[in-house]
Amino acid sequence: MSTKTKMRVRIYSFDHTVLENSVRKLVQVILKCEGKIVGPIPLKTKKKKISVLRSTFVYSKHRDTFECRIHKRLIDIYNVNNELVNNLSTLVLPAGVDINIETINY
C-alpha cells in the first residue's frame, strides 16, 4: 500500500490586494506543473486592535485606536511531484506576504 501526499499552503498578508495577486501567481505555478488544487479558500480575517494614550497628563482619558487586519488563504495541492516542489521553493512573492507550506501523508 503506497502513501499519497498532499501539500497544504497557507498564505498571510496585511494587504488583501497583494494577497490576491500572490495567490493568483501561486495557482498559475501549480497548474503549470500539472498539480490538482482545491481552493483558494478564504479563512477568517484576524483583527488586532491597539489603544494608545494620546496624552499622559491633561487628556489622560483620550486614546487613539489602531487596527491591523491579517488576511489568510488556504490551498490544498494534490498530485505533488518534484518539479512542483522545486518551483514552489524558488517562487518569489512580494514583501508583506508570508507563506507556510506543509506536507501531509494520507
Tab-separated table of C-alpha atoms in Angstrom:
chain	number	residue	atom	x	y	z
A	1	MET	CA	0.000	0.000	0.000
A	2	SER	CA	1.536	3.305	-1.083
A	3	THR	CA	1.059	6.535	0.780
A	4	LYS	CA	-0.172	9.585	-1.040
A	5	THR	CA	0.990	13.061	-0.161
A	6	LYS	CA	-0.676	16.405	-0.388
A	7	MET	CA	0.609	19.859	0.358
A	8	ARG	CA	-1.275	22.447	2.358
A	9	VAL	CA	-0.315	26.045	1.658
A	10	ARG	CA	-1.368	28.898	3.954
A	11	ILE	CA	-0.767	32.458	2.814
A	12	TYR	CA	-0.947	35.515	5.108
A	13	SER	CA	-0.804	39.240	4.366
A	14	PHE	CA	-1.864	42.609	5.746
A	15	ASP	CA	-2.984	43.864	2.310
A	16	HIS	CA	-5.725	41.873	0.562
A	17	THR	CA	-4.847	43.070	-2.969
A	18	VAL	CA	-1.234	41.899	-2.651
A	19	LEU	CA	-2.525	38.633	-1.208
A	20	GLU	CA	-4.896	38.025	-4.150
A	21	ASN	CA	-2.120	38.709	-6.676
A	22	SER	CA	0.187	36.286	-4.859
A	23	VAL	CA	-2.496	33.590	-4.763
A	24	ARG	CA	-3.129	34.046	-8.490
A	25	LYS	CA	0.613	33.681	-9.178
A	26	LEU	CA	0.819	30.591	-6.953
A	27	VAL	CA	-2.147	28.917	-8.687
A	28	GLN	CA	-0.561	29.523	-12.102
A	29	VAL	CA	2.665	27.810	-10.962
A	30	ILE	CA	0.730	24.831	-9.572
A	31	LEU	CA	-1.362	24.362	-12.712
A	32	LYS	CA	1.735	24.701	-14.915
A	33	CYS	CA	3.316	21.763	-13.043
A	34	GLU	CA	0.134	19.675	-13.501
A	35	GLY	CA	-0.877	19.737	-9.862
A	36	LYS	CA	-4.511	19.453	-8.783
A	37	ILE	CA	-5.661	22.195	-6.406
A	38	VAL	CA	-8.545	22.765	-4.041
A	39	GLY	CA	-9.029	26.417	-3.229
A	40	PRO	CA	-8.039	29.137	-2.609
A	41	ILE	CA	-10.260	29.103	0.445
A	42	PRO	CA	-10.554	32.422	2.316
A	43	LEU	CA	-10.096	31.993	6.057
A	44	LYS	CA	-11.208	34.371	8.801
A	45	THR	CA	-9.568	37.771	8.904
A	46	LYS	CA	-7.797	38.298	12.209
A	47	LYS	CA	-8.126	41.804	13.646
A	48	LYS	CA	-5.687	43.212	16.181
A	49	LYS	CA	-6.705	46.418	17.970
A	50	ILE	CA	-4.284	48.532	19.982
A	51	SER	CA	-5.267	51.547	22.093
A	52	VAL	CA	-2.618	54.171	22.842
A	53	LEU	CA	-2.863	57.162	25.164
A	54	ARG	CA	-2.967	60.427	23.243
A	55	SER	CA	-1.522	62.396	26.125
A	56	THR	CA	-0.322	61.376	29.558
A	57	PHE	CA	-1.261	64.372	31.673
A	58	VAL	CA	-4.072	66.705	30.590
A	59	TYR	CA	-6.017	64.463	28.212
A	60	SER	CA	-5.394	61.203	30.003
A	61	LYS	CA	-8.791	59.733	29.031
A	62	HIS	CA	-8.370	60.346	25.300
A	63	ARG	CA	-6.995	57.434	23.301
A	64	ASP	CA	-6.105	56.590	19.718
A	65	THR	CA	-7.131	53.151	18.463
A	66	PHE	CA	-5.224	51.386	15.697
A	67	GLU	CA	-6.326	48.255	13.896
A	68	CYS	CA	-4.272	45.689	11.975
A	69	ARG	CA	-6.019	43.086	9.790
A	70	ILE	CA	-4.388	39.808	8.759
A	71	HIS	CA	-5.976	38.212	5.673
A	72	LYS	CA	-5.479	34.459	5.098
A	73	ARG	CA	-5.975	31.952	2.255
A	74	LEU	CA	-5.691	28.147	2.197
A	75	ILE	CA	-4.790	25.980	-0.822
A	76	ASP	CA	-4.585	22.152	-0.889
A	77	ILE	CA	-2.384	20.630	-3.617
A	78	TYR	CA	-2.701	17.029	-4.838
A	79	ASN	CA	-0.521	15.182	-7.411
A	80	VAL	CA	2.668	16.570	-5.905
A	81	ASN	CA	5.815	15.957	-7.971
A	82	ASN	CA	9.458	17.067	-7.783
A	83	GLU	CA	9.032	19.824	-10.366
A	84	LEU	CA	6.211	21.365	-8.334
A	85	VAL	CA	8.255	21.303	-5.114
A	86	ASN	CA	11.236	22.959	-6.840
A	87	ASN	CA	9.042	25.676	-8.375
A	88	LEU	CA	7.325	26.407	-5.041
A	89	SER	CA	10.645	26.647	-3.202
A	90	THR	CA	12.032	29.168	-5.734
A	91	LEU	CA	8.821	31.210	-6.033
A	92	VAL	CA	9.367	34.928	-5.358
A	93	LEU	CA	6.474	36.646	-3.583
A	94	PRO	CA	6.191	40.367	-2.816
A	95	ALA	CA	7.158	41.841	0.532
A	96	GLY	CA	4.471	41.555	3.186
A	97	VAL	CA	3.265	38.098	2.086
A	98	ASP	CA	4.048	35.133	4.341
A	99	ILE	CA	3.666	31.566	3.098
A	100	ASN	CA	3.525	28.345	5.140
A	101	ILE	CA	3.845	25.014	3.275
A	102	GLU	CA	3.356	21.644	4.950
A	103	THR	CA	3.124	18.107	3.549
A	104	ILE	CA	0.511	15.633	4.738
A	105	ASN	CA	0.509	11.865	4.141
A	106	TYR	CA	-2.891	10.270	3.787
